[in-house]
CSV table of C-alpha atoms in Angstrom, one decimal:
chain,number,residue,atom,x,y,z
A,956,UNK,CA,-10.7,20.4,-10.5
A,957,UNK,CA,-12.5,17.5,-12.4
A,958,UNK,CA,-12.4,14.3,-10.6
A,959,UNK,CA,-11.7,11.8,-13.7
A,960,UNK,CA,-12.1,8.2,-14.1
A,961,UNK,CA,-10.0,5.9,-12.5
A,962,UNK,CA,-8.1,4.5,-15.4
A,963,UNK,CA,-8.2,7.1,-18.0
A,964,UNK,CA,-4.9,9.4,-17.1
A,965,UNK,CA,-2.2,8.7,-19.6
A,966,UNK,CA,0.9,7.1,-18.0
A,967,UNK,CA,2.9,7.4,-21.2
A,968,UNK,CA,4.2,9.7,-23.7
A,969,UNK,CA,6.0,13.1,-23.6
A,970,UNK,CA,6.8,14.3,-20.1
A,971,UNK,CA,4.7,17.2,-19.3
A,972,UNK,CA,4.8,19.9,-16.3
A,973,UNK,CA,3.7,18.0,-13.1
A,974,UNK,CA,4.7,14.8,-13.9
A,975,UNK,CA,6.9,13.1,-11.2
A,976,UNK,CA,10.3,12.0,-13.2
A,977,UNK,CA,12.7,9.1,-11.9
A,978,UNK,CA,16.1,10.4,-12.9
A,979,UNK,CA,19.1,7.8,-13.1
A,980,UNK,CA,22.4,9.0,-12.7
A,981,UNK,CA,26.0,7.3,-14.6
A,982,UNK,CA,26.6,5.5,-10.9
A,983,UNK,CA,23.3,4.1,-10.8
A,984,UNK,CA,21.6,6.6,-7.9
A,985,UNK,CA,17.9,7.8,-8.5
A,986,UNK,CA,16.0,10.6,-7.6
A,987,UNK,CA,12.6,11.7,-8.3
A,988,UNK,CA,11.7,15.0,-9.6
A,989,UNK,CA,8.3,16.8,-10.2
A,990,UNK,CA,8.8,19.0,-13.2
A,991,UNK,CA,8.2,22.4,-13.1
A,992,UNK,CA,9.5,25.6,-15.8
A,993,UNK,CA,12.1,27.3,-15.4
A,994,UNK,CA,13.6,25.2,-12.4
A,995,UNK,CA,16.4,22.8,-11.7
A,996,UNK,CA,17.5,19.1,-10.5
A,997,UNK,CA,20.8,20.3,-8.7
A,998,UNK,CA,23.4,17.4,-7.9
A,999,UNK,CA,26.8,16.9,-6.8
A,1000,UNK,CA,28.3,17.3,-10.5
A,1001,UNK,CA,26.1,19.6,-11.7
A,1002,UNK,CA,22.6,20.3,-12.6
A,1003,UNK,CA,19.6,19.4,-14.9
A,1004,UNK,CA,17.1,22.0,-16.4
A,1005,UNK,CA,13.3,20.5,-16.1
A,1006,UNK,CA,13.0,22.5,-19.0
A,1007,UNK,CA,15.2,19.6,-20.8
A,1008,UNK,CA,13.0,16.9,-19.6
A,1009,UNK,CA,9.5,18.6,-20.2
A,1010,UNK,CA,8.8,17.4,-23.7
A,1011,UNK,CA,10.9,14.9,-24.2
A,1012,UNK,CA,9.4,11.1,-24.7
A,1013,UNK,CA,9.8,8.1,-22.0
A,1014,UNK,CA,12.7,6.6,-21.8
A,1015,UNK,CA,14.6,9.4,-22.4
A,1016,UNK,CA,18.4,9.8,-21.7
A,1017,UNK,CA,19.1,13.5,-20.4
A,1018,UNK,CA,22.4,15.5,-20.0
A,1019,UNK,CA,23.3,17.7,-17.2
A,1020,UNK,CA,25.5,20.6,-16.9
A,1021,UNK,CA,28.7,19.0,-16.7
A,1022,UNK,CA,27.2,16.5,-19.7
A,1023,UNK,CA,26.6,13.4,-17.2
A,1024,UNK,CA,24.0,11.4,-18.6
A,1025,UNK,CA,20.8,10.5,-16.8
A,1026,UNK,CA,18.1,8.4,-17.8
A,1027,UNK,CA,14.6,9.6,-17.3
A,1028,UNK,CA,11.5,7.5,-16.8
A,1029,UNK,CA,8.1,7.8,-15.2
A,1030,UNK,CA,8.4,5.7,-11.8
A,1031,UNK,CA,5.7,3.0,-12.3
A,1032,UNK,CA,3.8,2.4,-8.7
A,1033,UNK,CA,5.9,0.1,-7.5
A,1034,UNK,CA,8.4,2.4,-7.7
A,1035,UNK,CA,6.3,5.7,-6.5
A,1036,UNK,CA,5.0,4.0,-3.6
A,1037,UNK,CA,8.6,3.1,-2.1
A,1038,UNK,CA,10.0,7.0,-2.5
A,1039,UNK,CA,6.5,8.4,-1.3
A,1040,UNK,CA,5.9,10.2,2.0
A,1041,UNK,CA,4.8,7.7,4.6
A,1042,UNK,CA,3.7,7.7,8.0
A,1043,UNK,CA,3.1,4.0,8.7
A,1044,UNK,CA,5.1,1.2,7.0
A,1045,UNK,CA,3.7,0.8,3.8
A,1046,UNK,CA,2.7,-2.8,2.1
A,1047,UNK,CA,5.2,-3.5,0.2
A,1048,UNK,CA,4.7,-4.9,-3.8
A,1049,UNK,CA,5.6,-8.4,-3.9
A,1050,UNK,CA,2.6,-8.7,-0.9
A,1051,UNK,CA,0.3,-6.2,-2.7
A,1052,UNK,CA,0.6,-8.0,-6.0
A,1053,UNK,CA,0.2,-11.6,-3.5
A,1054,UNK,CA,-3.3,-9.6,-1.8
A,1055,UNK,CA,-4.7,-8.5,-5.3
A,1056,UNK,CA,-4.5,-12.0,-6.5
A,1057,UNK,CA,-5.8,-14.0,-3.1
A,1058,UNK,CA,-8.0,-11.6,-2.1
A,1059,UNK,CA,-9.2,-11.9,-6.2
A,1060,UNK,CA,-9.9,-8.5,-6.4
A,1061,UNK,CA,-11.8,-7.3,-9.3
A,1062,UNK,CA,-12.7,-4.6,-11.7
A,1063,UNK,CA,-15.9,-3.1,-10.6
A,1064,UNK,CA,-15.5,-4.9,-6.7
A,1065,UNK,CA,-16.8,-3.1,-3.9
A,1066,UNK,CA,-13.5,-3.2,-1.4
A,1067,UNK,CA,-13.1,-2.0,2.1
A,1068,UNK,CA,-9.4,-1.0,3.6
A,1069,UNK,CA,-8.5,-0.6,7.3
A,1070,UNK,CA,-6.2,0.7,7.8
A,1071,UNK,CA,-5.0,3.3,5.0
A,1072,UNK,CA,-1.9,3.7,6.2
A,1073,UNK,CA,0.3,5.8,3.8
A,1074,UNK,CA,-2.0,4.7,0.6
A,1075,UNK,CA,0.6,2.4,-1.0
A,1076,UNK,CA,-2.4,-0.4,-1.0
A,1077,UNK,CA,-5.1,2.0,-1.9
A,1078,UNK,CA,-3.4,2.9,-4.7
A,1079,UNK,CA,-2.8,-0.8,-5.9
A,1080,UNK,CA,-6.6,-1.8,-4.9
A,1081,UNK,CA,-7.7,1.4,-7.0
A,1082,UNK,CA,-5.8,0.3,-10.3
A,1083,UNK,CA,-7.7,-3.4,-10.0
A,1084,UNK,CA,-11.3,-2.3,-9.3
A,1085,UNK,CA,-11.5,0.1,-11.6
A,1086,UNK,CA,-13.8,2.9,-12.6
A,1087,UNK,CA,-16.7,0.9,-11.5
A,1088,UNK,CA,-15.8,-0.4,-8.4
A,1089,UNK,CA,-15.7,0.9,-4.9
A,1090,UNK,CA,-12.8,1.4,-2.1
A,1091,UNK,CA,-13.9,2.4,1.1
A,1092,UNK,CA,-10.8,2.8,3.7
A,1093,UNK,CA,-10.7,3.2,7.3
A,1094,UNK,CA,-8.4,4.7,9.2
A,1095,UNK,CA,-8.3,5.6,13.2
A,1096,UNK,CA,-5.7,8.9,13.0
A,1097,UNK,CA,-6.2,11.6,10.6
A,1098,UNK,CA,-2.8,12.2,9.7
A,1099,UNK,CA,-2.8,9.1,8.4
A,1100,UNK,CA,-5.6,9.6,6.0
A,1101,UNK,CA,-4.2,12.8,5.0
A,1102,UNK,CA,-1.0,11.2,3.8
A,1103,UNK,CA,-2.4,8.4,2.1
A,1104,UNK,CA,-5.2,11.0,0.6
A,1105,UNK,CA,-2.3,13.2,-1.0
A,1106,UNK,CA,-0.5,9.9,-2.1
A,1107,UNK,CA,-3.3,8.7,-4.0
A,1108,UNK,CA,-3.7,12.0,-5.9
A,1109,UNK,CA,0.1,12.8,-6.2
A,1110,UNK,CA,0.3,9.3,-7.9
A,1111,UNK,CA,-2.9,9.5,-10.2
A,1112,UNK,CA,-2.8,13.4,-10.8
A,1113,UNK,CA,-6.7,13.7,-9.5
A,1114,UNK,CA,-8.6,12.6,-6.3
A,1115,UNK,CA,-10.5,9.7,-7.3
A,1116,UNK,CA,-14.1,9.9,-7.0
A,1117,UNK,CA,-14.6,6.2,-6.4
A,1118,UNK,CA,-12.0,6.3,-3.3
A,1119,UNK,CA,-13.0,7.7,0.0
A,1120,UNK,CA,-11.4,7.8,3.9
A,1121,UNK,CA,-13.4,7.4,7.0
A,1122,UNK,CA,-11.4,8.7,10.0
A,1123,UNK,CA,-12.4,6.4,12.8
A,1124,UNK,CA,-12.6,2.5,14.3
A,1125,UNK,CA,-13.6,0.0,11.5
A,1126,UNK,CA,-16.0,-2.3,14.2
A,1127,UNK,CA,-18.1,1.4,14.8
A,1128,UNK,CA,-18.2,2.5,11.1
A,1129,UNK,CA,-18.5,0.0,8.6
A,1130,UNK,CA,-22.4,-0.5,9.9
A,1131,UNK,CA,-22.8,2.6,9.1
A,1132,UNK,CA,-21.4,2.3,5.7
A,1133,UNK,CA,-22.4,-0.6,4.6
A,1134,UNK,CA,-25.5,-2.7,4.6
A,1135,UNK,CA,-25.4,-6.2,5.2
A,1136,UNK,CA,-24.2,-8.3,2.4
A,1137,UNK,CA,-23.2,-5.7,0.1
A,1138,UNK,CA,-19.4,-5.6,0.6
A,1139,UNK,CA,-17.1,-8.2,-2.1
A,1140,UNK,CA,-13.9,-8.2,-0.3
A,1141,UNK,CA,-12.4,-6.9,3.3
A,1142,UNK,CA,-8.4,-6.5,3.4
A,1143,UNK,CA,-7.4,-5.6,6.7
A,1144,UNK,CA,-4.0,-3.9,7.7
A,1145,UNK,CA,-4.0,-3.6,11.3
A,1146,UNK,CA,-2.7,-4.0,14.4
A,1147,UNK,CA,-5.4,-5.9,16.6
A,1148,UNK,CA,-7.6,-7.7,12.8
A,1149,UNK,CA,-9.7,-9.9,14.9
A,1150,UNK,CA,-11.2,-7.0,16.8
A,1151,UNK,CA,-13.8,-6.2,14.0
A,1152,UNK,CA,-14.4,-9.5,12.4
A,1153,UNK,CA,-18.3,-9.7,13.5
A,1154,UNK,CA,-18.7,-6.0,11.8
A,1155,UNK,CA,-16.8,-7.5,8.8
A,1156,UNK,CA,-18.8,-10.9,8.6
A,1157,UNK,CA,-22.1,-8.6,8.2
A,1158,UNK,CA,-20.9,-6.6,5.9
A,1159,UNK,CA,-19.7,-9.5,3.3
A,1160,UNK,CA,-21.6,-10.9,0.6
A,1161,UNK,CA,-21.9,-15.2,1.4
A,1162,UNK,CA,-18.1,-16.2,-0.7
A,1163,UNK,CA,-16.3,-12.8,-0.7
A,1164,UNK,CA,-13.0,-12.7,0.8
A,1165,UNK,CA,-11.7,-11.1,4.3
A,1166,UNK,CA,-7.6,-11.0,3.5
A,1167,UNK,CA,-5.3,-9.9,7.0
A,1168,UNK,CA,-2.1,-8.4,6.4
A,1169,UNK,CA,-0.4,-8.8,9.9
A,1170,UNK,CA,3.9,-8.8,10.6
A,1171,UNK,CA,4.4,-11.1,13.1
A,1172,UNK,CA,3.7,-14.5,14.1
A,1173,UNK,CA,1.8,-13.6,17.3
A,1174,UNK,CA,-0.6,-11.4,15.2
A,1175,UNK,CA,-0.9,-14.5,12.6
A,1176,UNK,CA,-2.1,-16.9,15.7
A,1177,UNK,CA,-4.4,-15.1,17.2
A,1178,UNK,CA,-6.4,-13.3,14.1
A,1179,UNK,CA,-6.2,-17.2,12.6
A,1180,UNK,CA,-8.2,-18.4,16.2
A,1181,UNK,CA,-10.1,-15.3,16.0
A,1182,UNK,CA,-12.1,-15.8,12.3
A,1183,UNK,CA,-12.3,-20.1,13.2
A,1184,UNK,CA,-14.3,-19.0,16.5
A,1185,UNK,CA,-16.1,-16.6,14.4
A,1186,UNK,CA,-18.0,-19.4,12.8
A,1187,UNK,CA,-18.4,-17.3,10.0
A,1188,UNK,CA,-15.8,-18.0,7.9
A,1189,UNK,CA,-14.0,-20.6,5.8
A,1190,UNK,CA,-11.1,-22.4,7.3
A,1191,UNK,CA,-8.3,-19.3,7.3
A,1192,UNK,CA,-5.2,-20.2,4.9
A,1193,UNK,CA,-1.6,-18.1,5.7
A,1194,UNK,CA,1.1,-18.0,3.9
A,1195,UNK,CA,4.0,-15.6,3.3
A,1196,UNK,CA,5.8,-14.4,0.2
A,1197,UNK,CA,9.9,-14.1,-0.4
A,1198,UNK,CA,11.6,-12.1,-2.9
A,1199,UNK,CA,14.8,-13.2,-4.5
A,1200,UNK,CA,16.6,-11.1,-7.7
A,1201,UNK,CA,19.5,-12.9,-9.3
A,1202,UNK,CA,22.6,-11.3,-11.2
A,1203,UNK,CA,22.5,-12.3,-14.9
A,1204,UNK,CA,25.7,-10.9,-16.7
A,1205,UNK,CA,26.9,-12.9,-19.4
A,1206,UNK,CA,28.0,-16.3,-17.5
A,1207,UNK,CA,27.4,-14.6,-14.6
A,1208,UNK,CA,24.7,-15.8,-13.2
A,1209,UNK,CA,23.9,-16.3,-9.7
A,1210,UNK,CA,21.3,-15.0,-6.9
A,1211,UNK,CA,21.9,-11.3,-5.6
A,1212,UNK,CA,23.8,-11.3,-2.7
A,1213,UNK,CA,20.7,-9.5,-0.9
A,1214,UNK,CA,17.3,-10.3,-1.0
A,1215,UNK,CA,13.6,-9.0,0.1
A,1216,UNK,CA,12.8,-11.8,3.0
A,1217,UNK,CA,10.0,-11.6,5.5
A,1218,UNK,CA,7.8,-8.4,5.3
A,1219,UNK,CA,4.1,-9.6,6.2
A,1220,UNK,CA,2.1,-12.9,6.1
A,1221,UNK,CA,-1.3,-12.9,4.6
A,1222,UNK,CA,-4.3,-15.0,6.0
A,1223,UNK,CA,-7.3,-14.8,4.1
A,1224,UNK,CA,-11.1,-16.8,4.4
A,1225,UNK,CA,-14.3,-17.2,2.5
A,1226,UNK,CA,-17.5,-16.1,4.0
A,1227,UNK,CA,-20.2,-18.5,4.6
A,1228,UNK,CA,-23.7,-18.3,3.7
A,1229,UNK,CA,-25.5,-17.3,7.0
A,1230,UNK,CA,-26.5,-20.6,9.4
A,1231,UNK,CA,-23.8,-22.9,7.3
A,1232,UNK,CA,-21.5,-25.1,9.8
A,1233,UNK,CA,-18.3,-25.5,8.4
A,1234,UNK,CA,-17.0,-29.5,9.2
A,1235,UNK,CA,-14.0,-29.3,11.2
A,1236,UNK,CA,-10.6,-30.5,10.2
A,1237,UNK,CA,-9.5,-33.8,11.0
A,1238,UNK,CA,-5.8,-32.6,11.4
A,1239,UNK,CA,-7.1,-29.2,13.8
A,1240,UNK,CA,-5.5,-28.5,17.2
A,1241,UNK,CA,-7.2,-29.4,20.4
A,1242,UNK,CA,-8.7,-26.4,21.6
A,1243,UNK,CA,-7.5,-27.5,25.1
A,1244,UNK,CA,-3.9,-27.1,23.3
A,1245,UNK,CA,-4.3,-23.2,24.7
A,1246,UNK,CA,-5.6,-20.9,26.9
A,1247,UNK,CA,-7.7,-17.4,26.4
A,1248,UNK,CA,-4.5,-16.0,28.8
A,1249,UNK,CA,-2.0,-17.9,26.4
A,1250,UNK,CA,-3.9,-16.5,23.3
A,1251,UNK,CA,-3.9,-12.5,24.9
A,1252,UNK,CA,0.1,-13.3,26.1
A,1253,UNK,CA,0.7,-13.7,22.0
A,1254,UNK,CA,-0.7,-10.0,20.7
A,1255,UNK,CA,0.7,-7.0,19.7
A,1256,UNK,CA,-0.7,-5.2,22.7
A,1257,UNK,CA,1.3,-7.4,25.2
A,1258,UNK,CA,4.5,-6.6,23.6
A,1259,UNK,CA,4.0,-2.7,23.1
A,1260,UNK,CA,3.9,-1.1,20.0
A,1261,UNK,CA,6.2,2.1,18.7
A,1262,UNK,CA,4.6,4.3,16.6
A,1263,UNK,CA,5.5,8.1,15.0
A,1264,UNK,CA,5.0,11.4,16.5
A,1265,UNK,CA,1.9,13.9,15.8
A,1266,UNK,CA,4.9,16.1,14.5
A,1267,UNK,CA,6.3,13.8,11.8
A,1268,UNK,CA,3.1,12.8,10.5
A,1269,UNK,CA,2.1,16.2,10.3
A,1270,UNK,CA,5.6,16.8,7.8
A,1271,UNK,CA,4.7,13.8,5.9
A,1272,UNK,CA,1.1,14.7,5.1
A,1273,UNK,CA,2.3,18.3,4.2
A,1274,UNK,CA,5.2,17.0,1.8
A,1275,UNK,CA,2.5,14.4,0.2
A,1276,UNK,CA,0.1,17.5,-0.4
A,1277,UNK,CA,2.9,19.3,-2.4
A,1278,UNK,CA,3.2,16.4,-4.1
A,1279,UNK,CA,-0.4,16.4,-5.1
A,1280,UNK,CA,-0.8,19.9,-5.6
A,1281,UNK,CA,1.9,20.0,-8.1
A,1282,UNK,CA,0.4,17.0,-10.3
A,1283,UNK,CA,-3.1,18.7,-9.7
A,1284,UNK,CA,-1.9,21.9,-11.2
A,1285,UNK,CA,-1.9,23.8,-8.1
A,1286,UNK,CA,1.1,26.2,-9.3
A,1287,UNK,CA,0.8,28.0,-5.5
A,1288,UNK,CA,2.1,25.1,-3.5
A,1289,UNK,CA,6.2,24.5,-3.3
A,1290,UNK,CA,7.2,21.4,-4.9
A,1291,UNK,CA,8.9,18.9,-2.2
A,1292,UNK,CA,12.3,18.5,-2.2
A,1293,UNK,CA,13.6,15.5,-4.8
A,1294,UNK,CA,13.9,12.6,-2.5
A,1295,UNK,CA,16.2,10.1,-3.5
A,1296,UNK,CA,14.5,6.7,-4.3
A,1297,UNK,CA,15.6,3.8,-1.8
């Protein structure tokens, strides 16, 4: 099939065959669909034909066998990337709209990922760089790469030609990849981000960004000593970003009873130009303050880390292929089951 441009598939009008569908039922439940002839959205009360959807514009509200009414709607990628197959946690939007602004990333950027993970970021970094810019990810298991690969196609309906996955360890393969000074932003999503920040300092242009997506405080710590003893980078700045929706009904109005709290922090730093000295703070800890023993007590590694099985992985990277195939065209593949949205 022809790779097309990032940017150019329509993500409006008429639903056609292969397009994924969010369908919204009277008590509020969604599911999403891909359509296909001739087949149909069984529930509880009921079923819809995809032959009623296919055609019908955006937006549209849908009755099923029993006449229930369901809305239809193309899930937007905030809303694709929380139903879609994953094998890691994915970055969630609230911090992938936070790394696309402080990591500025820009139409026509050249962006390196590591690690993939189940694509939910890829597929955010894709939409900002555009047809002209670059993202290279890295990722250490294949069966990561091969679900975020058949995420990024299931969402966009082609495998971007500007998008690639190298299968392996970010410190050993970006030299490889990239020359010195030719790369405009790093965003790292990772267990142990201080490990390749030398290969990473190379490979930045003098001001572009390194951005490090880590979960817990121990991670934040160490990757913040890690870029300062670098001496290669700006002063590191963290932060962390907290959801809350609110209930407006009328005079009803008041915050939502639950809310999306702590997911990530962010820490992000500006390459200097080579041979610059940064001044120190005035208001910077004592490096006596800690040990190299108190440093290695706080890491992710000292306090084990769970991960998935081979097996699921496997399933997940076979269920977002299906999910591809079917918005690629690929009429041989079985369409996934309709996963209800979260």
């Amino acid at each position: 099939m022809t790779e097309t441009p990032v940017g150019t598939l329509a993500f409006s009008g008429p639903f056609r065959a292969g397009d994924r569908v969010q369908l919204t039922g009277p008590k509020g439940r969604m599911n999403t669909i891909t359509l296909k002839p001739g087949e149909k959205f069984h529930t509880e009360r009921g079923f819809i034909a995809h032959d009623d959807v296919i055609g019908q514009p955006d937006g549209t509200v849908v009755a099923n066998s029993t006449g229930a009414l369901h809305l239809a709607l193309r899930p937007l990628l905030k809303d694709f990337v929380m139903s879609m197959p994953r094998g890691a946690a994915i970055v969630y939007p609230k911090d992938a709209a936070a790394i696309l602004a402080k990591a500025d990333i820009f139409p026509g950027a050249t962006v390196v990922e590591a690690g993939v993970g189940s694509g939910a970021l890829s597929l955010w970094l894709l939409r900002s760089i555009g047809a002209e810019g670059r993202l290279a990810s890295f990722e250490r298991r294949q069966e990561f790469a091969d679900i975020a690969m058949g995420n990024v196609a299931g969402f966009l309906g082609y495998r971007p030609a500007n998008f690639d996955i190298t299968v392996g360890d970010l410190t050993d393969a970006l030299p490889n990849a990239f020359a010195e000074g030719t790369v405009d932003r790093v965003v790292l999503d990772m267990l142990a981000p201080w490990e390749p920040l030398e290969a990473v300092a190379t490979a930045l242009k003098p001001g572009g960004v390194l951005l490090c997506y880590v979960a817990t405080v121990t991670q934040l710590s160490r990757v913040a000593e890690a870029i300062r003893d670098t001496g290669h980078f700006t002063h590191p700045d963290a932060d962390e970003t907290i959801v809350r929706g609110w209930h407006v009904e009328g005079l009803a109005v008041r915050p939502d009873h639950r809310m999306v709290g702590h997911t990530g922090f962010l820490i992000t730093a500006r390459r200097l130009s080579p041979g610059a000295e940064l001044p120190e703070l005035k208001r910077r800890a004592s490096k006596k303050s800690y040990t190299d023993e108190d440093v290695e007590l706080w890491t992710p590694g000292a306090l084990g880390e769970r991960g998935k099985s081979s097996k699921v992985l496997r399933k997940k990277a076979r269920e977002a292929q299906r999910i591809a195939d079917a918005r690629l065209g690929d009429e041989t593949s079985p369409d996934a089951d309709p996963e209800e949205t979260p």
